[in-house]
Coordinates of C-alpha atoms in Angstrom, one line a residue:
M1 CA 37.7 -66.5 -30.2
K2 CA 38.8 -62.9 -30.5
K3 CA 36.5 -62.5 -33.6
I4 CA 33.5 -63.8 -31.6
F5 CA 34.1 -61.2 -28.8
L6 CA 34.5 -58.4 -31.4
L7 CA 31.2 -59.4 -33.1
I8 CA 29.4 -59.4 -29.7
F9 CA 30.9 -56.0 -29.0
L10 CA 29.7 -54.5 -32.3
L11 CA 26.2 -55.9 -31.9
F12 CA 26.1 -54.3 -28.4
C13 CA 27.1 -50.9 -29.8
S14 CA 24.6 -51.3 -32.6
T15 CA 21.9 -51.9 -30.0
I16 CA 22.8 -48.7 -28.1
S17 CA 22.7 -46.6 -31.3
Y18 CA 19.2 -47.9 -32.2
S19 CA 18.0 -46.9 -28.8
Q20 CA 18.4 -43.2 -29.9
K21 CA 16.2 -41.1 -32.2
V22 CA 17.8 -39.1 -35.0
I23 CA 16.5 -35.6 -35.2
S24 CA 17.9 -33.2 -37.8
G25 CA 20.9 -35.4 -38.2
K26 CA 21.7 -35.5 -34.4
S27 CA 21.2 -38.4 -32.0
K28 CA 19.3 -37.8 -28.8
P29 CA 18.3 -40.2 -26.1
T30 CA 14.7 -41.5 -26.3
K31 CA 12.6 -39.6 -23.7
I32 CA 10.5 -41.9 -21.7
V33 CA 7.3 -40.4 -20.2
L34 CA 5.6 -42.2 -17.3
K35 CA 2.0 -41.3 -16.9
P36 CA 0.6 -41.8 -13.4
E37 CA -2.4 -44.0 -13.1
F38 CA -5.4 -42.3 -11.5
K39 CA -8.0 -44.2 -9.5
Q40 CA -11.3 -42.9 -8.2
G41 CA -11.7 -43.2 -4.4
L42 CA -12.5 -40.9 -1.5
P43 CA -13.0 -37.3 -2.7
P44 CA -10.6 -34.5 -2.1
N45 CA -11.7 -31.1 -0.8
L46 CA -9.8 -28.1 -2.2
Y47 CA -9.2 -24.9 -0.4
A48 CA -7.1 -22.0 -1.7
N49 CA -5.3 -18.9 -0.5
M50 CA -4.7 -16.5 -3.4
S51 CA -2.5 -13.4 -3.6
F52 CA -1.5 -11.0 -6.4
E53 CA 1.6 -8.9 -6.3
D54 CA 3.0 -6.6 -9.0
D55 CA 6.5 -5.2 -9.2
N56 CA 5.8 -1.9 -7.6
N57 CA 3.1 -3.1 -5.2
N58 CA 0.4 -0.6 -6.2
G59 CA -2.2 -3.1 -7.3
I60 CA -2.1 -1.9 -10.9
L61 CA -0.3 -3.7 -13.8
E62 CA 1.4 -1.0 -15.7
A63 CA 3.0 -1.2 -19.1
E64 CA 6.2 -3.4 -19.1
E65 CA 5.5 -4.4 -15.5
S66 CA 5.4 -8.0 -14.2
A67 CA 3.2 -9.5 -11.6
S68 CA 2.6 -12.9 -10.0
L69 CA -0.6 -14.7 -9.1
K70 CA 0.1 -17.1 -6.3
L71 CA -2.2 -19.9 -5.2
I72 CA -1.6 -22.1 -2.1
I73 CA -3.9 -25.0 -2.7
T74 CA -4.7 -27.2 0.2
N75 CA -6.5 -30.6 0.2
Q76 CA -8.6 -30.9 3.3
G77 CA -10.5 -33.9 2.0
K78 CA -10.2 -37.7 2.7
G79 CA -8.8 -38.7 -0.7
P80 CA -6.1 -37.4 -3.0
A81 CA -6.7 -34.7 -5.6
Q82 CA -5.4 -36.1 -8.9
E83 CA -4.1 -34.3 -11.9
L84 CA -4.9 -30.7 -10.9
I85 CA -4.8 -28.4 -13.9
V86 CA -4.4 -24.8 -12.9
K87 CA -5.2 -22.2 -15.6
V88 CA -5.8 -18.5 -15.7
I89 CA -8.3 -17.5 -18.4
P90 CA -8.8 -13.8 -19.4
N91 CA -12.2 -12.5 -20.3
T92 CA -10.9 -10.7 -23.3
K93 CA -8.0 -11.5 -25.7
D94 CA -5.2 -9.0 -25.5
D95 CA -1.8 -9.9 -26.9
E96 CA -0.2 -7.3 -24.6
L97 CA -1.4 -9.1 -21.5
I98 CA 0.9 -12.1 -21.3
I99 CA -0.1 -14.9 -19.0
N100 CA 2.0 -18.0 -18.6
D101 CA 0.6 -21.4 -19.5
G102 CA -1.2 -23.5 -16.9
V103 CA 0.4 -25.7 -14.3
R104 CA -0.2 -29.4 -13.7
V105 CA 0.0 -31.0 -10.3
P106 CA -0.2 -34.8 -10.6
Y107 CA -1.2 -35.5 -7.0
L108 CA -2.2 -33.5 -3.9
Y109 CA -2.6 -35.8 -0.9
P110 CA -4.9 -35.1 2.1
G111 CA -3.6 -32.6 4.5
K112 CA -0.9 -31.4 2.0
D113 CA -0.7 -28.1 0.1
V114 CA 1.1 -27.0 -3.0
E115 CA 2.1 -23.5 -4.1
V116 CA 1.5 -22.5 -7.7
N117 CA 2.8 -19.3 -9.2
I118 CA 1.4 -17.9 -12.5
P119 CA 3.5 -15.0 -14.0
I120 CA 1.6 -12.2 -15.6
R121 CA 3.1 -9.4 -17.6
A122 CA 1.9 -6.3 -19.4
G123 CA 3.5 -5.5 -22.7
K124 CA 4.8 -2.1 -23.8
Y125 CA 1.6 -1.2 -25.7
I126 CA -0.9 -2.3 -23.1
K127 CA -4.0 -0.2 -22.9
T128 CA -5.7 1.2 -19.8
A129 CA -8.5 -1.3 -19.2
E130 CA -10.1 -3.6 -16.6
H131 CA -9.3 -7.3 -16.9
K132 CA -11.2 -10.2 -15.2
L133 CA -9.3 -13.4 -15.1
E134 CA -10.9 -16.7 -14.3
I135 CA -8.8 -18.8 -11.9
S136 CA -9.6 -22.4 -12.9
V137 CA -8.4 -25.4 -10.9
K138 CA -9.7 -28.6 -12.4
E139 CA -9.3 -32.1 -10.9
Y140 CA -9.3 -35.3 -12.9
Y141 CA -12.5 -36.7 -11.4
G142 CA -14.3 -33.3 -11.3
Y143 CA -13.6 -32.3 -7.7
D144 CA -12.7 -28.8 -8.9
M145 CA -11.8 -25.8 -6.8
D146 CA -14.7 -23.4 -6.3
P147 CA -14.9 -20.5 -8.8
A148 CA -12.7 -17.4 -8.3
Y149 CA -11.7 -14.4 -10.3
L150 CA -8.9 -11.9 -10.3
V151 CA -9.9 -8.4 -11.4
F152 CA -7.3 -5.7 -12.0
N153 CA -6.6 -2.8 -14.2
T154 CA -3.8 -2.4 -16.7
Y155 CA -2.4 1.1 -17.2
K156 CA -0.9 2.4 -20.4
L157 CA 2.7 3.3 -20.7
Q158 CA 3.5 6.4 -18.8
K159 CA 6.8 8.1 -19.9
P160 CA 9.2 10.3 -18.1
Q161 CA 10.0 13.7 -19.7
L162 CA 13.3 15.1 -18.9
M163 CA 13.6 18.9 -19.2
F164 CA 16.3 21.5 -18.7
S165 CA 15.3 23.8 -15.8
G166 CA 18.0 26.3 -15.5
V167 CA 21.7 27.1 -15.1
E168 CA 23.7 29.2 -12.6
I169 CA 27.2 30.5 -13.1
L170 CA 29.7 30.6 -10.2
D171 CA 33.0 32.4 -10.8
I172 CA 34.1 32.6 -7.1
G173 CA 35.8 29.9 -5.2
S174 CA 37.8 26.8 -5.8
G175 CA 38.1 25.6 -9.4
T176 CA 37.2 29.0 -10.9
V177 CA 39.3 31.8 -12.4
A178 CA 37.4 35.1 -12.7
I179 CA 38.2 38.3 -14.6
I180 CA 35.2 40.0 -13.0
E181 CA 33.5 38.3 -10.1
D182 CA 29.9 38.8 -11.1
N183 CA 28.4 35.3 -11.6
Q184 CA 28.5 35.8 -15.3
I185 CA 30.9 34.3 -17.8
Q186 CA 33.5 36.4 -19.6
A187 CA 35.9 35.4 -22.3
G188 CA 39.1 34.1 -20.7
E189 CA 37.3 32.9 -17.4
L190 CA 37.0 29.5 -15.9
V191 CA 33.7 29.1 -14.2
K192 CA 31.6 26.5 -12.6
A193 CA 28.0 26.0 -14.0
K194 CA 25.3 24.3 -12.0
I195 CA 22.8 22.8 -14.4
M196 CA 19.4 21.8 -13.2
I197 CA 17.1 19.3 -14.8
Q198 CA 13.6 18.1 -13.9
N199 CA 11.4 15.1 -14.8
N200 CA 8.1 16.5 -15.9
G201 CA 6.7 13.2 -17.0
Q202 CA 4.5 10.6 -15.3
S203 CA 7.1 7.9 -14.6
T204 CA 10.6 7.6 -13.2
S205 CA 13.5 8.2 -15.5
K206 CA 15.7 5.3 -14.7
N207 CA 19.5 5.4 -14.7
T208 CA 19.6 9.0 -16.1
T209 CA 22.8 10.2 -17.6
Y210 CA 24.0 13.5 -18.9
R211 CA 26.6 14.7 -21.4
L212 CA 27.7 18.2 -22.5
E213 CA 29.4 18.9 -25.9
T214 CA 30.5 21.9 -27.9
N215 CA 31.5 22.3 -31.6
N216 CA 33.6 25.4 -30.9
P217 CA 37.3 24.8 -30.4
N218 CA 37.5 28.0 -28.4
I219 CA 35.3 26.6 -25.6
Y220 CA 36.8 24.1 -23.1
L221 CA 34.6 21.9 -21.1
S222 CA 35.3 19.5 -18.2
D223 CA 33.3 17.2 -16.0
I224 CA 31.0 16.9 -19.0
E225 CA 29.3 13.5 -18.3
G226 CA 27.9 11.6 -15.4
N227 CA 25.1 9.5 -14.0
L228 CA 22.2 11.1 -12.0
G229 CA 20.6 7.8 -11.1
D230 CA 16.8 7.6 -11.1
V231 CA 14.8 10.8 -11.4
S232 CA 11.3 10.4 -10.0
I233 CA 8.2 12.3 -11.1
G234 CA 8.6 16.0 -10.6
E235 CA 12.1 15.6 -9.1
V236 CA 14.8 18.1 -9.8
K237 CA 18.5 17.1 -9.9
E238 CA 21.6 19.2 -10.5
F239 CA 25.2 18.7 -11.5
W240 CA 28.3 20.8 -12.0
V241 CA 30.5 21.3 -15.1
S242 CA 33.4 23.6 -15.8
I243 CA 33.3 26.0 -18.7
S244 CA 36.1 28.2 -20.1
P245 CA 35.7 30.2 -23.3
N246 CA 39.1 31.6 -24.4
K247 CA 39.8 35.1 -25.7
R248 CA 39.2 34.1 -29.3
I249 CA 35.5 33.5 -28.7
E250 CA 33.4 35.7 -30.9
S251 CA 29.9 34.6 -30.2
E252 CA 27.5 37.3 -29.2
N253 CA 24.7 34.8 -29.1
E254 CA 24.3 31.8 -26.9
L255 CA 27.5 29.8 -26.6
P256 CA 27.3 26.5 -28.6
I257 CA 27.2 24.3 -25.5
F258 CA 24.7 21.4 -25.9
L259 CA 23.1 19.1 -23.3
S260 CA 22.0 15.6 -23.8
L261 CA 20.0 13.5 -21.3
N262 CA 19.4 9.8 -21.6
N263 CA 17.9 6.9 -19.6
D264 CA 17.5 3.2 -19.7
N265 CA 14.4 3.1 -21.9
N266 CA 15.2 6.2 -24.0
Y267 CA 11.9 7.7 -23.0
G268 CA 11.5 11.5 -22.7
T269 CA 15.2 12.2 -23.3
I270 CA 16.9 15.3 -24.6
A271 CA 19.4 15.5 -27.4
N272 CA 21.7 18.5 -28.1
F273 CA 19.7 21.1 -26.2
Q274 CA 21.6 24.4 -26.4
L275 CA 22.1 25.9 -23.0
P276 CA 21.1 29.6 -22.5
I277 CA 24.5 30.9 -21.7
K278 CA 25.8 34.1 -23.1
I279 CA 29.0 36.1 -22.6
N280 CA 28.6 38.9 -20.1
Q281 CA 25.0 38.0 -19.2
K282 CA 23.4 36.2 -16.4
P283 CA 21.4 33.1 -17.4
P284 CA 17.6 33.3 -17.1
E285 CA 16.0 32.3 -13.8
A286 CA 15.5 28.6 -13.3
I287 CA 12.0 27.3 -14.0
I288 CA 10.8 24.5 -11.7
K289 CA 7.4 23.1 -12.4
E290 CA 5.0 21.5 -9.9
V291 CA 4.5 18.1 -11.2
V292 CA 2.0 15.8 -9.5
A293 CA 1.9 12.1 -10.2
D294 CA -1.4 11.0 -11.7
I295 CA -2.1 8.8 -8.7
E296 CA -5.8 9.4 -8.3
S297 CA -6.7 7.8 -11.6
I298 CA -4.7 4.7 -10.6
T299 CA -5.2 4.2 -6.8
K300 CA -9.0 3.8 -7.1
Q301 CA -8.5 0.7 -9.1
F302 CA -6.6 -1.7 -6.9
A303 CA -6.5 -5.4 -7.9
R304 CA -9.1 -7.5 -6.1
F305 CA -10.4 -11.1 -6.0
E306 CA -14.0 -12.0 -6.5
Y307 CA -15.4 -15.3 -5.0
Q308 CA -18.3 -16.6 -3.0
S309 CA -16.8 -19.7 -1.5
N310 CA -15.7 -19.8 2.2
K311 CA -13.0 -22.2 1.0
I312 CA -11.1 -19.3 -0.5
T313 CA -9.1 -16.5 1.1
A314 CA -7.3 -13.8 -0.9
N315 CA -4.9 -10.9 -0.6
A316 CA -4.2 -8.6 -3.6
G317 CA -0.9 -6.8 -3.6
K318 CA -0.1 -5.4 -0.2
I319 CA -3.7 -4.9 0.7
I320 CA -4.4 -7.2 3.7
D321 CA -7.7 -8.9 3.7
I322 CA -8.9 -7.9 7.2
K323 CA -12.0 -9.9 6.7
Q324 CA -9.9 -13.0 7.3
I325 CA -10.4 -13.6 11.0
L326 CA -9.0 -16.7 12.6
P327 CA -9.8 -17.0 16.3
S328 CA -6.8 -16.4 18.6
L329 CA -6.0 -18.3 21.8
T330 CA -7.2 -15.4 23.9
I331 CA -10.4 -15.8 25.9
R332 CA -11.6 -13.1 28.3
T333 CA -14.3 -14.5 30.5
N334 CA -15.0 -11.2 32.2
A335 CA -14.9 -8.5 29.6
I336 CA -17.3 -6.3 27.8
G337 CA -17.0 -4.4 24.5
I338 CA -19.0 -1.3 23.4
I339 CA -18.7 -0.6 19.7
I340 CA -20.2 2.6 18.2
G341 CA -20.2 3.5 14.5
V342 CA -22.0 6.6 13.2
E343 CA -21.8 7.0 9.4
K344 CA -25.1 8.7 8.7
Y345 CA -25.9 12.0 10.4
N346 CA -29.2 13.9 10.1
Y347 CA -27.5 17.3 9.8
F348 CA -23.9 16.6 8.7
A349 CA -22.1 15.0 5.9
S350 CA -21.6 11.2 6.4
A351 CA -18.5 9.6 7.9
P352 CA -17.6 7.1 5.1
Y353 CA -17.2 3.5 6.3
A354 CA -18.0 4.1 10.0
T355 CA -20.8 1.5 9.9
N356 CA -18.4 -1.0 8.4
D357 CA -15.8 -0.1 10.9
A358 CA -18.1 -1.1 13.7
K359 CA -19.2 -4.3 12.2
I360 CA -15.7 -5.6 11.4
V361 CA -14.3 -4.5 14.8
E362 CA -17.1 -6.4 16.4
D363 CA -15.6 -9.6 15.0
Y364 CA -12.1 -8.7 16.1
F365 CA -13.3 -8.0 19.7
K366 CA -15.0 -11.4 19.8
N367 CA -12.6 -13.6 17.9
I368 CA -9.2 -12.0 18.3
I369 CA -9.2 -10.0 21.6
G370 CA -11.6 -12.6 23.1
V371 CA -14.2 -10.3 24.6
N372 CA -17.1 -12.5 25.7
K373 CA -19.8 -9.8 25.7
V374 CA -19.9 -7.3 22.8
Y375 CA -22.6 -4.7 22.0
T376 CA -22.6 -2.8 18.8
Y377 CA -24.6 0.4 18.0
T378 CA -24.7 2.1 14.6
N379 CA -26.3 5.2 13.1
K380 CA -29.9 5.6 14.5
D381 CA -29.0 3.5 17.5
V382 CA -26.8 6.4 18.6
S383 CA -29.4 9.1 19.0
G384 CA -30.6 11.5 21.7
F385 CA -28.7 11.1 25.0
F386 CA -27.1 7.8 23.9
F387 CA -23.6 8.7 25.3
E388 CA -24.9 9.8 28.7
N389 CA -27.2 6.8 29.0
M390 CA -24.4 4.4 28.1
F391 CA -21.4 5.9 29.9
N392 CA -22.7 7.8 33.0
P393 CA -20.7 6.1 35.9
E394 CA -23.8 6.4 38.2
Y395 CA -26.7 5.2 36.1
G396 CA -25.4 4.3 32.7
E397 CA -25.9 0.9 31.1
L398 CA -22.2 0.1 31.1
Q399 CA -21.6 0.5 34.8
K400 CA -24.4 -2.0 35.5
A401 CA -22.2 -4.7 33.7
I402 CA -19.0 -3.9 35.5
K403 CA -17.5 -5.9 38.4
K404 CA -15.0 -3.5 39.9
G405 CA -11.4 -4.6 39.7
E406 CA -12.3 -7.6 37.5
T407 CA -14.1 -6.6 34.3
E408 CA -12.1 -5.5 31.3
V409 CA -13.7 -2.8 29.2
F410 CA -13.0 -2.3 25.5
V411 CA -14.6 0.6 23.6
F412 CA -14.4 1.5 19.9
Y413 CA -15.8 4.6 18.3
S414 CA -15.9 5.5 14.6
G415 CA -17.6 8.7 13.3
H416 CA -17.2 12.4 13.5
G417 CA -15.6 14.4 16.2
F418 CA -16.5 18.1 16.7
P419 CA -14.5 21.0 18.2
S420 CA -16.0 23.9 20.1
K421 CA -15.8 27.3 18.5
D422 CA -12.7 28.3 20.5
G423 CA -11.0 24.9 19.9
K424 CA -10.6 24.3 23.6
N425 CA -13.1 21.3 23.8
V426 CA -13.9 18.4 21.6
F427 CA -17.1 16.4 21.4
L428 CA -18.7 13.2 20.1
I429 CA -22.2 13.9 18.8
P430 CA -25.2 11.5 18.2
A431 CA -26.6 10.9 14.7
D432 CA -29.4 13.4 15.3
G433 CA -27.2 16.0 17.0
R434 CA -27.1 19.7 15.8
L435 CA -24.1 21.9 15.8
E436 CA -26.1 24.7 17.5
A437 CA -26.7 22.3 20.4
L438 CA -23.2 21.0 20.7
N439 CA -22.9 21.7 24.4
E440 CA -26.2 20.0 25.1
Q441 CA -26.2 17.1 22.7
G442 CA -22.5 16.5 22.3
Y443 CA -20.5 14.4 24.7
N444 CA -17.3 16.1 25.8
L445 CA -14.3 13.8 25.3
N446 CA -13.0 14.7 28.8
K447 CA -16.4 13.7 30.2
L448 CA -16.1 10.3 28.4
Y449 CA -12.6 9.7 29.7
N450 CA -13.7 10.6 33.3
S451 CA -16.8 8.4 33.0
L452 CA -14.7 5.4 31.8
N453 CA -12.1 6.0 34.5
S454 CA -14.8 6.1 37.2
L455 CA -16.0 2.6 36.4
G456 CA -13.3 0.9 38.4
A457 CA -12.7 -1.6 35.7
K458 CA -9.6 -3.9 35.6
N459 CA -8.6 -2.4 32.3
V460 CA -10.1 0.3 30.0
I461 CA -8.9 0.3 26.4
F462 CA -10.4 2.8 24.1
F463 CA -10.0 2.9 20.3
I464 CA -11.2 6.0 18.6
D465 CA -11.3 6.5 14.8
A466 CA -12.4 10.1 14.5
C467 CA -10.8 13.5 14.0
F468 CA -11.7 16.7 15.8
S469 CA -10.4 19.2 13.2
G470 CA -13.9 20.2 12.0
T471 CA -13.8 18.4 8.7
S472 CA -15.3 15.2 7.4
R473 CA -13.5 11.9 6.9
T474 CA -11.5 12.0 3.6
T475 CA -10.7 9.1 1.2
A476 CA -9.5 8.9 -2.4
N477 CA -13.2 8.7 -3.4
Y478 CA -14.8 11.0 -0.8
K479 CA -13.6 14.6 -0.6
T480 CA -13.2 16.7 2.6
Q481 CA -16.2 18.7 3.7
N482 CA -16.2 21.3 6.4
L483 CA -18.5 20.3 9.2
V484 CA -18.4 23.4 11.5
A485 CA -17.5 26.3 9.2
M486 CA -14.4 27.2 11.3
K487 CA -11.5 29.1 9.8
G488 CA -8.1 29.7 11.4
V489 CA -8.9 28.1 14.7
Y490 CA -6.2 25.9 16.1
I491 CA -7.7 22.9 17.9
K492 CA -5.9 22.6 21.2
P493 CA -8.3 21.1 23.8
K494 CA -7.3 20.6 27.5
I495 CA -7.7 16.9 27.7
T496 CA -8.1 14.9 30.9
Q497 CA -5.3 12.4 31.1
P498 CA -6.4 9.5 33.3
W499 CA -3.6 7.3 32.0
N500 CA -1.2 9.4 34.1
T501 CA -2.7 8.2 37.3
N502 CA -4.4 5.0 36.2
P503 CA -1.9 2.5 34.6
N504 CA -4.9 0.4 33.4
F505 CA -6.4 3.2 31.2
T506 CA -5.2 3.1 27.6
V507 CA -6.3 5.2 24.5
F508 CA -5.5 4.6 20.8
S509 CA -6.5 7.7 18.8
S510 CA -6.5 7.8 15.0
S511 CA -5.0 11.3 14.6
G512 CA -3.8 14.5 16.1
F513 CA -6.4 17.0 17.0
N514 CA -5.6 19.3 14.0
E515 CA -5.4 16.4 11.5
T516 CA -8.0 14.6 9.3
S517 CA -8.7 11.0 10.0
L518 CA -8.8 9.3 6.6
G519 CA -10.8 6.5 5.1
F520 CA -9.3 3.6 3.1
D521 CA -11.4 2.8 0.1
E522 CA -9.6 -0.5 -0.6
S523 CA -10.7 -2.1 2.7
G524 CA -14.0 -0.1 3.0
T525 CA -12.9 1.1 6.5
G526 CA -11.2 3.9 8.2
L527 CA -7.4 4.0 7.6
F528 CA -6.8 3.7 11.4
T529 CA -9.4 0.8 11.6
Y530 CA -7.7 -1.0 8.7
F531 CA -4.3 -1.1 10.4
L532 CA -5.9 -1.8 13.8
C533 CA -7.4 -5.0 12.4
A534 CA -4.3 -5.8 10.3
G535 CA -2.2 -5.5 13.4
L536 CA -4.5 -7.7 15.5
Q537 CA -4.3 -10.4 12.8
G538 CA -0.7 -10.9 13.8
N539 CA 1.2 -8.2 11.8
A540 CA 1.8 -6.2 15.0
D541 CA 3.7 -9.1 16.6
L542 CA 7.0 -7.2 16.2
N543 CA 9.1 -9.6 18.3
N544 CA 7.5 -12.8 17.0
D545 CA 6.6 -14.2 20.4
N546 CA 3.0 -15.0 19.4
K547 CA 1.7 -12.2 21.5
I548 CA 0.6 -8.6 20.7
T549 CA 1.0 -6.0 23.4
T550 CA -0.7 -2.5 23.4
G551 CA 2.8 -1.0 22.7
E552 CA 3.4 -3.3 19.7
L553 CA 0.0 -2.5 18.3
A554 CA 0.5 1.2 18.8
D555 CA 3.9 1.1 17.0
Y556 CA 2.5 -0.8 14.1
I557 CA -0.5 1.5 13.7
Q558 CA 1.5 4.7 14.0
Q559 CA 4.1 3.7 11.5
N560 CA 1.8 2.3 8.9
V561 CA -1.0 4.9 9.1
K562 CA 1.4 7.8 8.9
E563 CA 3.1 6.3 5.8
K564 CA 0.0 5.3 4.0
S565 CA -1.8 8.6 4.7
K566 CA 0.7 10.5 2.5
S567 CA -0.6 8.9 -0.6
I568 CA -4.3 9.7 0.3
F569 CA -4.5 13.2 1.7
G570 CA -2.0 14.9 4.0
I571 CA -0.5 13.2 7.0
Q572 CA -2.4 11.3 9.7
T573 CA -0.5 10.7 12.9
P574 CA -2.2 8.2 15.3
Q575 CA -1.7 8.9 19.1
F576 CA -1.2 6.5 21.9
N577 CA -1.4 7.0 25.6
G578 CA -1.3 4.5 28.4
N579 CA 0.2 1.2 29.4
E580 CA 2.4 -0.4 26.7
N581 CA 2.6 -3.8 28.3
I582 CA -1.0 -5.0 28.3
I583 CA -1.2 -8.3 26.3
L584 CA -4.1 -7.9 23.9
V585 CA -3.8 -11.2 21.9
E586 CA -2.0 -14.5 22.1
F587 CA -1.8 -16.9 19.2

C-alpha cells in the first residue's frame, strides 16, 4: 500500500515539473496571458486633456533633461472604448530624443477617464531643433481620438564654466598672525585668504566643490576643501582658507598654491590653477564679469500643442491655456461690460496683443463673471471722441444703460496710456489721436474715474492693462519704443481716488505709473491680462471655497505678474485699489 502512495506522489511531482518551462537551464512558471474579447457595439467618444511639463518648467527640453507628456482621456460616448493604443510618433528620427514605448488601455467605459504618462528625455548630445510629435490614440474598432501634435524645441547642452575671480588677503583679526598688518602675505605669517570664483557658463554648476593643494613643504594650508553647492549662471561664490608660508620659503614668484573646482557632471571645471599670491605683494583686483543667461533664444520657443478638435484641451508646461473657458455658476442679470482694446494707432507704435486682450476678456466677462450685456470696441471703433461719448455721466452711452443702485459696471481697457509733459496727468487716447492734441483728444484718467463714479452704479470694477510711462508695451518679441520722447520726467500724477469714499469702486491696474506694462508672447496677450484670466479660471481661489473675491484676484495677479515680469523685461507691479470683498466668481 505504501508503494502505491509513493508512486502517486511521484507522478504528482512529475506533473508539476512538466508544467514549467526550462529556459537556460532554469525552471520558470508558465506565463498565462488572457486576451480580452472585444465586441462591437455602441461607439465611444474620446476627449482628451493634454499637458507637457519638463524638469525645469521652461517649456524647452534641454540636453539631459526629462519631461512628461500626460493625457487624461475621457470616454463621453455610449459604448466602451476597446484596446486603446497610445503612441507618440516623432516627425524625424533622432536617437538623442528618447520617447518611451506606447501604452495600451484594454477598456475605457463610458463616463470614465484614464491618465496616461509618456516619459520623454533628451540625450546628452541633443541638438537645438524643433520637434513635432504626433499624439496617436487608436481604438480597436476605429473610434480614434482626433489628431493632435506636441511641438517643442530641444536645446543643445549648455555647460557651466567655473573661473577663478580673485583673492583677498586678511592678516588682521581672529585666526591670523601678522608680522606686518598690510593685507599682504609675508614669510612666517598666518593669514586668511578669501577666494572668489564665478560661473561664467550658460548652465548651473551643480554640487560645486573646491580643493587647494601645494607641493611645497614650507607652505601650510588649512580649511582647504569644501562644498559650495550649486553655482548659477553668473553667480559669484567665495570661501576662506588659511595660508602660512614659513621662513624657509624662497619663492619670489607666485606661491605654488593650486585651486581645483569640480561639480557633478565635470563640466567647466578647473584643475590645479595656480593662485596669484606672492610674498610681500597685494593680489590683483578681483575680476567679476557680467554674465547674462541666454534666455532670449530659449523663451521664444515654448512647447505648444496643435489641434483643431473641440474635444481636446491642452496646457504646455506652466503656461495656462486661458482659452479654456468653462462657464461659472455666476449670473449677473443686471450688469453691463464695456471692453476696449486699441492695438493699432495711426500715429504711434502698436500695443501688441491689445486686440486679443479685448476679445478674450469678452468671453471671461460673459462666461466667468456672468455679465449679461457686454460691448466690445477695438482699434478704429475707438476713434474721435469715443471716450467722451461713452463715459460722459450726463449724455454718454453708458449712463443710458445704468439703473442707479442696481446695475453693476465692468470696464476693461488694453492699449497705450500717455503722460503729460510734466508727468502730472495721464491720459487714454483714441486710435486716431495725436500727441500734439493730447489735452483735446486724450481722456484724462481722473476724468474717467469721476465719470464712472458719477453713474451711481451698484458696483464699478475697472481693469486697465496699460502703462503711462511713455513707452510702448514690451514683450520678448517686441522691443520697447518711446511714444512721447520724454527724458528724465518722473510720472507722478495726482489721481482722483473714488475708492476712498465709494466702497463699491474698485480698480485693477497693470503696473505702477513709472513701469512698463508687458506683453506675454506665449498667450498672445498682455501679461496682466494673462494672469487676470488665469486667476478667473479658478487659480485665484486661494482659500479653496469655490469663490474668487476681488482681494484674492488682486493677490494672485500681483504675485504672479511681478515674478514673471523679471524674466521678460524689468519689473511690473500691478496695483489694486478698492473693496477686497466683492465676490467676482462662484464655481
